Amino acid sequence: MNAHGALHVAMVFVIASVAWAQVAWVREAENFDRWDEDGIFAPHIGYRNAASGGKFVVVRSRATGYPTWVEYDVEVNGGVYELWLRCGGNNTRQAAKVSIDGGEPITVVDQPMLPPHIKPPKDARERSRMLENTFREVRVGFVKLSRGRHRIRLAYAELEGTSNSFGVDWLKLIVARKLGEPIIRVGDKPQPEGHIKARLGERTLDLLIETPQRYYGRGECAFAAVMTRNNASQPLNGLSLDVRILRDGRMVKRLHRERLSTLKPRLWLMRCIRLKMHELEPGVYELHATVSGAPLNEPVTATRELICSEFSVPAWAKRACITW
């Protein structure tokens, strides 16, 4: 038997083992118990035919305004388990961090691929759609859990070269005979953290800048959303917003400048700004937004990578960071 045949047999054996193993706990990922409430939006629920029940949950980067993590409560009898995820729903590489009871997280990287028996279509658009409808079972690691309640957190991983989203179909704990590698280190905080605060909401003013994609052709019509939120208990006056395009730290173009109206407490203010891609040369840029003024101890900034590409292939085929 050659190496490819051996790998195929091993994959079939692993999948069969998961299917027939004693399942101690399983949860559809969209049925989470809590999430990162410092985002602007609720967790995104995606829909794919290949997903269990047709639905899956998505955790995203902080810059998107969506929650960066979701959590699941689990009750077990105690023992040694394997933690598995079924992840996918994306057409590009994605990464997440998984932790239990606030312990050290393990990074999971998922690379979309078509099943071996399916011939990839020549059309790039169709191939992308097929990849988005695939899911893979991934063993996160082995864990020893005490009897009682535990807390599993699935969080977006800020890993270079991956999508701004991570999709999960289900989570599963199966009984293991003994510990193997990698071992998931369990923390000492099985109860939900009542005082969780992420980066949003920790300072007087939150500022986000986001675009639907990173890649745009020079002939495309592209916009950025710039969002600010006043976290203080009183209105904020005298603030200014400045949005620029930088390259290698130097300003290439100023897109927008304005004196903001009064920012009311706990409310978001959004500006939709045209990017004028036709005025840029192909290359890698940085969208840079700044809010400054007397009420702030120091200016608040937000950035977003922007890539201007040649329009030699369809623009949709160049977009590495997709949004669902």
C-alpha atoms as a printed R data frame, in Angstrom:
    type eleno elety resid chain resno       x      y       z
1   ATOM     1    CA   MET     A     1   0.000  0.000   0.000
2   ATOM     2    CA   ASN     A     2   1.382  3.437  -0.920
3   ATOM     3    CA   ALA     A     3   1.486  6.443   1.418
4   ATOM     4    CA   HIS     A     4  -1.629  8.021  -0.128
5   ATOM     5    CA   GLY     A     5  -3.584  4.805   0.363
6   ATOM     6    CA   ALA     A     6  -2.397  4.505   3.944
7   ATOM     7    CA   LEU     A     7  -3.443  8.101   4.688
8   ATOM     8    CA   HIS     A     8  -6.875  7.507   3.160
9   ATOM     9    CA   VAL     A     9  -7.382  4.361   5.262
10  ATOM    10    CA   ALA     A    10  -6.241  6.238   8.378
11  ATOM    11    CA   MET     A    11  -8.718  9.073   7.722
12  ATOM    12    CA   VAL     A    12 -11.564  6.583   7.203
13  ATOM    13    CA   PHE     A    13 -10.598  4.812  10.440
14  ATOM    14    CA   VAL     A    14 -10.524  8.086  12.417
15  ATOM    15    CA   ILE     A    15 -13.901  9.217  11.081
16  ATOM    16    CA   ALA     A    16 -15.392  5.792  11.808
17  ATOM    17    CA   SER     A    17 -13.903  5.876  15.310
18  ATOM    18    CA   VAL     A    18 -15.560  9.215  16.050
19  ATOM    19    CA   ALA     A    19 -18.882  8.006  14.687
20  ATOM    20    CA   TRP     A    20 -18.909  4.806  16.783
21  ATOM    21    CA   ALA     A    21 -17.169  6.040  19.955
22  ATOM    22    CA   GLN     A    22 -19.108  6.551  23.183
23  ATOM    23    CA   VAL     A    23 -20.343 10.124  23.081
24  ATOM    24    CA   ALA     A    24 -20.431 11.808  26.493
25  ATOM    25    CA   TRP     A    25 -21.690 15.183  25.282
26  ATOM    26    CA   VAL     A    26 -22.579 16.783  21.949
27  ATOM    27    CA   ARG     A    27 -23.900 20.231  21.090
28  ATOM    28    CA   GLU     A    28 -24.955 21.935  17.872
29  ATOM    29    CA   ALA     A    29 -22.618 24.942  17.749
30  ATOM    30    CA   GLU     A    30 -25.392 27.460  17.090
31  ATOM    31    CA   ASN     A    31 -26.914 26.501  20.486
32  ATOM    32    CA   PHE     A    32 -24.302 28.366  22.551
33  ATOM    33    CA   ASP     A    33 -24.902 29.456  26.156
34  ATOM    34    CA   ARG     A    34 -23.250 32.888  26.017
35  ATOM    35    CA   TRP     A    35 -21.148 35.087  23.813
36  ATOM    36    CA   ASP     A    36 -18.863 38.103  23.751
37  ATOM    37    CA   GLU     A    37 -21.447 40.856  24.305
38  ATOM    38    CA   ASP     A    38 -19.008 43.703  23.695
39  ATOM    39    CA   GLY     A    39 -19.441 43.366  19.940
40  ATOM    40    CA   ILE     A    40 -21.995 45.385  18.004
41  ATOM    41    CA   PHE     A    41 -23.928 42.394  16.703
42  ATOM    42    CA   ALA     A    42 -25.121 39.035  17.972
43  ATOM    43    CA   PRO     A    43 -23.220 35.900  16.848
44  ATOM    44    CA   HIS     A    44 -23.714 35.133  13.179
45  ATOM    45    CA   ILE     A    45 -25.583 31.948  12.273
46  ATOM    46    CA   GLY     A    46 -24.616 30.614   8.856
47  ATOM    47    CA   TYR     A    47 -26.635 28.304   6.645
48  ATOM    48    CA   ARG     A    48 -25.112 25.486   4.571
49  ATOM    49    CA   ASN     A    49 -26.711 22.297   3.281
50  ATOM    50    CA   ALA     A    50 -23.746 20.239   4.513
51  ATOM    51    CA   ALA     A    51 -24.045 21.540   8.086
52  ATOM    52    CA   SER     A    52 -25.824 19.418  10.690
53  ATOM    53    CA   GLY     A    53 -29.372 20.732  10.666
54  ATOM    54    CA   GLY     A    54 -28.324 23.174   7.951
55  ATOM    55    CA   LYS     A    55 -26.910 25.727  10.448
56  ATOM    56    CA   PHE     A    56 -23.587 26.594  12.086
57  ATOM    57    CA   VAL     A    57 -22.148 29.421  14.208
58  ATOM    58    CA   VAL     A    58 -19.436 31.888  13.203
59  ATOM    59    CA   VAL     A    59 -16.968 33.703  15.465
60  ATOM    60    CA   ARG     A    60 -15.184 36.663  13.905
61  ATOM    61    CA   SER     A    61 -12.366 39.127  14.363
62  ATOM    62    CA   ARG     A    62 -12.914 42.098  16.670
63  ATOM    63    CA   ALA     A    63 -12.766 44.524  13.728
64  ATOM    64    CA   THR     A    64 -15.971 43.111  12.211
65  ATOM    65    CA   GLY     A    65 -18.080 44.150  15.197
66  ATOM    66    CA   TYR     A    66 -19.259 40.565  15.690
67  ATOM    67    CA   PRO     A    67 -18.555 38.507  18.849
68  ATOM    68    CA   THR     A    68 -15.064 36.998  18.959
69  ATOM    69    CA   TRP     A    69 -16.120 34.026  21.083
70  ATOM    70    CA   VAL     A    70 -19.007 31.824  22.180
71  ATOM    71    CA   GLU     A    71 -19.218 29.493  25.182
72  ATOM    72    CA   TYR     A    72 -20.876 26.170  25.994
73  ATOM    73    CA   ASP     A    73 -21.736 24.676  29.384
74  ATOM    74    CA   VAL     A    74 -21.222 20.927  29.759
75  ATOM    75    CA   GLU     A    75 -21.972 18.443  32.550
76  ATOM    76    CA   VAL     A    76 -19.856 15.265  32.646
77  ATOM    77    CA   ASN     A    77 -19.441 12.295  34.993
78  ATOM    78    CA   GLY     A    78 -15.685 12.761  35.082
79  ATOM    79    CA   GLY     A    79 -12.927 10.964  33.220
80  ATOM    80    CA   VAL     A    80 -10.741 11.245  30.135
81  ATOM    81    CA   TYR     A    81 -12.273 12.579  26.932
82  ATOM    82    CA   GLU     A    82 -11.458 13.643  23.391
83  ATOM    83    CA   LEU     A    83 -12.841 17.004  22.284
84  ATOM    84    CA   TRP     A    84 -13.870 17.163  18.618
85  ATOM    85    CA   LEU     A    85 -15.144 19.976  16.396
86  ATOM    86    CA   ARG     A    86 -16.837 19.840  13.037
87  ATOM    87    CA   CYS     A    87 -15.700 23.034  11.361
88  ATOM    88    CA   GLY     A    88 -16.026 24.556   7.904
89  ATOM    89    CA   GLY     A    89 -18.474 26.711   5.982
90  ATOM    90    CA   ASN     A    90 -15.600 28.812   4.635
91  ATOM    91    CA   ASN     A    91 -13.721 28.808   1.337
92  ATOM    92    CA   THR     A    92 -10.384 29.806   2.856
93  ATOM    93    CA   ARG     A    93  -8.154 28.755   5.766
94  ATOM    94    CA   GLN     A    94  -9.612 29.621   9.172
95  ATOM    95    CA   ALA     A    95  -8.352 29.418  12.763
96  ATOM    96    CA   ALA     A    96  -9.839 29.392  16.270
97  ATOM    97    CA   LYS     A    97  -8.716 28.926  19.868
98  ATOM    98    CA   VAL     A    98 -10.460 26.423  22.128
99  ATOM    99    CA   SER     A    99 -10.172 26.460  25.932
100 ATOM   100    CA   ILE     A   100 -11.872 24.806  28.903
101 ATOM   101    CA   ASP     A   101 -12.642 26.556  32.205
102 ATOM   102    CA   GLY     A   102 -10.409 29.498  31.289
103 ATOM   103    CA   GLY     A   103  -7.353 27.289  30.746
104 ATOM   104    CA   GLU     A   104  -4.608 27.606  28.144
105 ATOM   105    CA   PRO     A   105  -6.205 27.581  24.670
106 ATOM   106    CA   ILE     A   106  -5.323 25.227  21.826
107 ATOM   107    CA   THR     A   107  -5.257 26.656  18.311
108 ATOM   108    CA   VAL     A   108  -7.277 24.819  15.671
109 ATOM   109    CA   VAL     A   109  -6.508 25.520  12.003
110 ATOM   110    CA   ASP     A   110  -8.993 24.332   9.385
111 ATOM   111    CA   GLN     A   111  -8.104 24.149   5.684
112 ATOM   112    CA   PRO     A   112 -11.121 23.725   3.393
113 ATOM   113    CA   MET     A   113 -10.877 20.886   0.882
114 ATOM   114    CA   LEU     A   114 -13.183 18.949  -1.372
115 ATOM   115    CA   PRO     A   115 -13.786 15.235  -0.676
116 ATOM   116    CA   PRO     A   116 -11.350 12.937  -2.554
117 ATOM   117    CA   HIS     A   117 -14.086 11.539  -4.810
118 ATOM   118    CA   ILE     A   118 -15.164 14.979  -6.077
119 ATOM   119    CA   LYS     A   119 -13.331 16.457  -9.032
120 ATOM   120    CA   PRO     A   120 -12.728 20.205  -8.522
121 ATOM   121    CA   PRO     A   121 -14.621 22.277 -11.097
122 ATOM   122    CA   LYS     A   122 -12.601 24.480 -13.424
123 ATOM   123    CA   ASP     A   123 -14.779 27.499 -12.698
124 ATOM   124    CA   ALA     A   124 -13.283 29.345  -9.704
125 ATOM   125    CA   ARG     A   125 -16.638 30.704  -8.552
126 ATOM   126    CA   GLU     A   126 -18.207 27.246  -8.481
127 ATOM   127    CA   ARG     A   127 -15.162 25.790  -6.711
128 ATOM   128    CA   SER     A   128 -15.433 28.500  -4.047
129 ATOM   129    CA   ARG     A   129 -19.114 27.720  -3.491
130 ATOM   130    CA   MET     A   130 -18.374 24.011  -3.152
131 ATOM   131    CA   LEU     A   131 -15.622 24.646  -0.592
132 ATOM   132    CA   GLU     A   132 -17.991 26.790   1.489
133 ATOM   133    CA   ASN     A   133 -20.334 23.808   1.727
134 ATOM   134    CA   THR     A   134 -17.719 21.451   3.210
135 ATOM   135    CA   PHE     A   135 -17.053 20.593   6.866
136 ATOM   136    CA   ARG     A   136 -14.307 18.556   8.551
137 ATOM   137    CA   GLU     A   137 -14.144 16.707  11.881
138 ATOM   138    CA   VAL     A   138 -11.095 17.865  13.858
139 ATOM   139    CA   ARG     A   139  -9.834 16.470  17.145
140 ATOM   140    CA   VAL     A   140  -8.856 19.411  19.348
141 ATOM   141    CA   GLY     A   141  -7.130 17.229  21.943
142 ATOM   142    CA   PHE     A   142  -7.451 15.036  25.024
143 ATOM   143    CA   VAL     A   143  -8.702 16.327  28.351
144 ATOM   144    CA   LYS     A   144  -9.234 15.002  31.877
145 ATOM   145    CA   LEU     A   145 -12.341 16.492  33.448
146 ATOM   146    CA   SER     A   146 -13.666 16.234  36.974
147 ATOM   147    CA   ARG     A   147 -17.294 15.360  37.610
148 ATOM   148    CA   GLY     A   148 -19.673 18.314  37.263
149 ATOM   149    CA   ARG     A   149 -19.973 21.476  35.219
150 ATOM   150    CA   HIS     A   150 -17.374 22.839  32.812
151 ATOM   151    CA   ARG     A   151 -17.168 25.693  30.315
152 ATOM   152    CA   ILE     A   152 -15.851 25.359  26.744
153 ATOM   153    CA   ARG     A   153 -14.922 28.551  24.897
154 ATOM   154    CA   LEU     A   154 -14.535 28.781  21.131
155 ATOM   155    CA   ALA     A   155 -12.756 32.004  20.136
156 ATOM   156    CA   TYR     A   156 -11.529 33.541  16.910
157 ATOM   157    CA   ALA     A   157  -7.731 33.260  16.568
158 ATOM   158    CA   GLU     A   158  -5.819 36.297  15.339
159 ATOM   159    CA   LEU     A   159  -3.660 34.129  13.080
160 ATOM   160    CA   GLU     A   160  -1.949 35.675  10.058
161 ATOM   161    CA   GLY     A   161  -3.001 34.309   6.697
162 ATOM   162    CA   THR     A   162  -6.437 33.139   7.826
163 ATOM   163    CA   SER     A   163 -10.009 34.318   7.299
164 ATOM   164    CA   ASN     A   164 -11.607 36.918   9.548
165 ATOM   165    CA   SER     A   165 -14.174 34.252  10.493
166 ATOM   166    CA   PHE     A   166 -14.306 30.690  11.834
167 ATOM   167    CA   GLY     A   167 -17.328 28.453  11.332
168 ATOM   168    CA   VAL     A   168 -18.280 25.506  13.575
169 ATOM   169    CA   ASP     A   169 -21.088 22.993  13.069
170 ATOM   170    CA   TRP     A   170 -20.936 21.018  16.331
171 ATOM   171    CA   LEU     A   171 -18.783 20.195  19.384
172 ATOM   172    CA   LYS     A   172 -18.444 16.717  20.882
173 ATOM   173    CA   LEU     A   173 -16.803 15.016  23.865
174 ATOM   174    CA   ILE     A   174 -16.190 11.296  23.452
175 ATOM   175    CA   VAL     A   175 -14.884  8.887  26.087
176 ATOM   176    CA   ALA     A   176 -11.168  8.046  25.726
177 ATOM   177    CA   ARG     A   177  -9.266  5.098  27.231
178 ATOM   178    CA   LYS     A   178  -6.266  7.263  28.167
179 ATOM   179    CA   LEU     A   179  -4.725 10.674  27.642
180 ATOM   180    CA   GLY     A   180  -2.994 11.364  24.342
181 ATOM   181    CA   GLU     A   181  -1.511 14.355  22.564
182 ATOM   182    CA   PRO     A   182  -2.246 17.190  22.515
183 ATOM   183    CA   ILE     A   183  -3.487 17.581  26.093
184 ATOM   184    CA   ILE     A   184  -5.956 20.392  26.789
185 ATOM   185    CA   ARG     A   185  -4.969 22.166  30.009
186 ATOM   186    CA   VAL     A   186  -8.109 22.802  32.071
187 ATOM   187    CA   GLY     A   187  -8.375 26.067  34.016
188 ATOM   188    CA   ASP     A   188  -9.910 26.636  37.428
189 ATOM   189    CA   LYS     A   189 -12.915 28.748  36.346
190 ATOM   190    CA   PRO     A   190 -15.774 26.435  35.330
191 ATOM   191    CA   GLN     A   191 -18.382 29.094  36.134
192 ATOM   192    CA   PRO     A   192 -19.102 31.930  33.663
193 ATOM   193    CA   GLU     A   193 -17.093 35.075  34.267
194 ATOM   194    CA   GLY     A   194 -19.609 37.680  35.388
195 ATOM   195    CA   HIS     A   195 -17.285 40.603  34.805
196 ATOM   196    CA   ILE     A   196 -15.937 39.740  31.345
197 ATOM   197    CA   LYS     A   197 -14.818 42.786  29.428
198 ATOM   198    CA   ALA     A   198 -13.211 42.623  26.028
199 ATOM   199    CA   ARG     A   199 -11.437 45.473  24.336
200 ATOM   200    CA   LEU     A   200 -14.658 47.136  23.301
201 ATOM   201    CA   GLY     A   201 -16.158 49.125  26.153
202 ATOM   202    CA   GLU     A   202 -12.988 49.439  28.215
203 ATOM   203    CA   ARG     A   203 -12.213 53.018  27.194
204 ATOM   204    CA   THR     A   204 -14.207 56.219  26.856
205 ATOM   205    CA   LEU     A   205 -14.698 55.804  23.111
206 ATOM   206    CA   ASP     A   206 -14.791 52.725  20.858
207 ATOM   207    CA   LEU     A   207 -13.808 53.061  17.207
208 ATOM   208    CA   LEU     A   208 -14.118 50.438  14.462
209 ATOM   209    CA   ILE     A   209 -13.359 50.563  10.746
210 ATOM   210    CA   GLU     A   210 -14.472 47.712   8.493
211 ATOM   211    CA   THR     A   211 -14.791 46.782   4.821
212 ATOM   212    CA   PRO     A   212 -16.644 43.745   3.421
213 ATOM   213    CA   GLN     A   213 -13.418 42.447   1.855
214 ATOM   214    CA   ARG     A   214  -9.688 43.127   1.887
215 ATOM   215    CA   TYR     A   215  -9.124 42.843  -1.886
216 ATOM   216    CA   TYR     A   216 -10.612 45.247  -4.414
217 ATOM   217    CA   GLY     A   217  -9.926 45.921  -8.070
218 ATOM   218    CA   ARG     A   218  -9.289 49.492  -9.219
219 ATOM   219    CA   GLY     A   219 -12.560 49.470 -11.112
220 ATOM   220    CA   GLU     A   220 -14.705 48.424  -8.169
221 ATOM   221    CA   CYS     A   221 -16.996 50.594  -6.088
222 ATOM   222    CA   ALA     A   222 -15.842 50.089  -2.485
223 ATOM   223    CA   PHE     A   223 -16.876 51.576   0.857
224 ATOM   224    CA   ALA     A   224 -15.693 51.464   4.467
225 ATOM   225    CA   ALA     A   225 -17.887 51.677   7.544
226 ATOM   226    CA   VAL     A   226 -16.463 53.757  10.402
227 ATOM   227    CA   MET     A   227 -18.273 53.288  13.722
228 ATOM   228    CA   THR     A   228 -17.832 55.129  17.022
229 ATOM   229    CA   ARG     A   229 -19.483 54.522  20.396
230 ATOM   230    CA   ASN     A   230 -19.507 56.704  23.487
231 ATOM   231    CA   ASN     A   231 -18.977 54.486  26.559
232 ATOM   232    CA   ALA     A   232 -19.164 57.383  29.028
233 ATOM   233    CA   SER     A   233 -22.270 58.159  31.066
234 ATOM   234    CA   GLN     A   234 -22.355 61.734  29.703
235 ATOM   235    CA   PRO     A   235 -22.535 63.069  26.115
236 ATOM   236    CA   LEU     A   236 -19.205 63.785  24.400
237 ATOM   237    CA   ASN     A   237 -18.689 67.041  22.495
238 ATOM   238    CA   GLY     A   238 -15.862 68.579  20.507
239 ATOM   239    CA   LEU     A   239 -14.576 65.410  18.813
240 ATOM   240    CA   SER     A   240 -13.191 65.163  15.272
241 ATOM   241    CA   LEU     A   241 -12.999 62.172  12.919
242 ATOM   242    CA   ASP     A   242 -10.186 61.780  10.390
243 ATOM   243    CA   VAL     A   243  -9.969 58.851   7.913
244 ATOM   244    CA   ARG     A   244  -6.905 58.304   5.743
245 ATOM   245    CA   ILE     A   245  -5.263 55.732   3.504
246 ATOM   246    CA   LEU     A   246  -1.657 55.005   4.496
247 ATOM   247    CA   ARG     A   247   1.133 53.121   2.768
248 ATOM   248    CA   ASP     A   248   4.286 52.222   4.693
249 ATOM   249    CA   GLY     A   249   3.149 54.599   7.440
250 ATOM   250    CA   ARG     A   250   2.780 57.610   5.131
251 ATOM   251    CA   MET     A   251  -0.501 59.213   4.104
252 ATOM   252    CA   VAL     A   252  -1.526 58.541   0.505
253 ATOM   253    CA   LYS     A   253  -4.992 60.085   0.605
254 ATOM   254    CA   ARG     A   254  -7.328 61.676   3.120
255 ATOM   255    CA   LEU     A   255 -10.795 60.189   2.629
256 ATOM   256    CA   HIS     A   256 -12.826 62.011   5.239
257 ATOM   257    CA   ARG     A   257 -12.592 64.681   7.920
258 ATOM   258    CA   GLU     A   258 -15.391 66.079  10.038
259 ATOM   259    CA   ARG     A   259 -16.245 67.558  13.417
260 ATOM   260    CA   LEU     A   260 -18.575 65.033  14.996
261 ATOM   261    CA   SER     A   261 -21.924 65.986  16.408
262 ATOM   262    CA   THR     A   262 -22.632 65.262  20.074
263 ATOM   263    CA   LEU     A   263 -22.116 61.573  20.849
264 ATOM   264    CA   LYS     A   264 -24.858 60.329  23.153
265 ATOM   265    CA   PRO     A   265 -23.991 57.695  25.782
266 ATOM   266    CA   ARG     A   266 -23.970 54.035  24.721
267 ATOM   267    CA   LEU     A   267 -25.008 54.744  21.140
268 ATOM   268    CA   TRP     A   268 -23.140 53.969  17.918
269 ATOM   269    CA   LEU     A   269 -22.525 56.555  15.206
270 ATOM   270    CA   MET     A   270 -21.659 55.213  11.745
271 ATOM   271    CA   ARG     A   271 -20.194 56.874   8.658
272 ATOM   272    CA   CYS     A   272 -20.097 55.156   5.254
273 ATOM   273    CA   ILE     A   273 -17.047 56.369   3.315
274 ATOM   274    CA   ARG     A   274 -16.195 55.754  -0.337
275 ATOM   275    CA   LEU     A   275 -12.681 54.373  -0.849
276 ATOM   276    CA   LYS     A   276 -12.018 55.657  -4.432
277 ATOM   277    CA   MET     A   277 -10.027 52.582  -5.487
278 ATOM   278    CA   HIS     A   278  -9.473 53.998  -8.983
279 ATOM   279    CA   GLU     A   279  -7.165 56.631  -7.515
280 ATOM   280    CA   LEU     A   280  -4.834 54.034  -5.968
281 ATOM   281    CA   GLU     A   281  -1.948 52.123  -7.506
282 ATOM   282    CA   PRO     A   282  -1.967 48.342  -6.967
283 ATOM   283    CA   GLY     A   283  -0.464 47.466  -3.596
284 ATOM   284    CA   VAL     A   284  -1.070 46.960   0.129
285 ATOM   285    CA   TYR     A   285  -2.491 49.888   2.102
286 ATOM   286    CA   GLU     A   286  -3.889 50.630   5.545
287 ATOM   287    CA   LEU     A   287  -7.172 52.328   6.295
288 ATOM   288    CA   HIS     A   288  -6.544 54.525   9.334
289 ATOM   289    CA   ALA     A   289  -9.329 56.213  11.330
290 ATOM   290    CA   THR     A   290  -8.681 58.595  14.232
291 ATOM   291    CA   VAL     A   291 -11.038 60.314  16.677
292 ATOM   292    CA   SER     A   292  -9.481 63.103  18.736
293 ATOM   293    CA   GLY     A   293 -10.587 66.011  20.914
294 ATOM   294    CA   ALA     A   294 -10.531 67.480  24.395
295 ATOM   295    CA   PRO     A   295 -12.781 64.867  26.097
296 ATOM   296    CA   LEU     A   296 -10.226 62.113  25.299
297 ATOM   297    CA   ASN     A   297  -6.928 61.692  27.114
298 ATOM   298    CA   GLU     A   298  -5.360 60.591  23.841
299 ATOM   299    CA   PRO     A   299  -6.611 59.991  20.265
300 ATOM   300    CA   VAL     A   300  -8.421 56.718  19.552
301 ATOM   301    CA   THR     A   301  -7.396 54.916  16.359
302 ATOM   302    CA   ALA     A   302  -8.575 51.939  14.313
303 ATOM   303    CA   THR     A   303  -6.973 50.323  11.259
304 ATOM   304    CA   ARG     A   304  -7.917 47.896   8.524
305 ATOM   305    CA   GLU     A   305  -5.765 46.330   5.797
306 ATOM   306    CA   LEU     A   306  -6.755 47.241   2.243
307 ATOM   307    CA   ILE     A   307  -5.326 45.643  -0.903
308 ATOM   308    CA   CYS     A   308  -5.726 47.246  -4.330
309 ATOM   309    CA   SER     A   309  -5.280 44.584  -7.005
310 ATOM   310    CA   GLU     A   310  -4.962 44.588 -10.770
311 ATOM   311    CA   PHE     A   311  -8.288 43.772 -12.380
312 ATOM   312    CA   SER     A   312  -6.765 40.909 -14.386
313 ATOM   313    CA   VAL     A   313  -9.077 38.327 -12.754
314 ATOM   314    CA   PRO     A   314 -12.569 38.794 -11.321
315 ATOM   315    CA   ALA     A   315 -12.368 40.762  -8.091
316 ATOM   316    CA   TRP     A   316 -14.453 38.240  -6.163
317 ATOM   317    CA   ALA     A   317 -11.753 35.617  -6.802
318 ATOM   318    CA   LYS     A   318  -9.145 37.778  -5.061
319 ATOM   319    CA   ARG     A   319 -11.018 38.364  -1.818
320 ATOM   320    CA   ALA     A   320  -9.151 36.425   0.850
321 ATOM   321    CA   CYS     A   321 -11.186 37.620   3.850
322 ATOM   322    CA   ILE     A   322 -14.793 36.817   3.108
323 ATOM   323    CA   THR     A   323 -17.829 37.677   5.145
324 ATOM   324    CA   TRP     A   324 -20.965 35.553   5.195
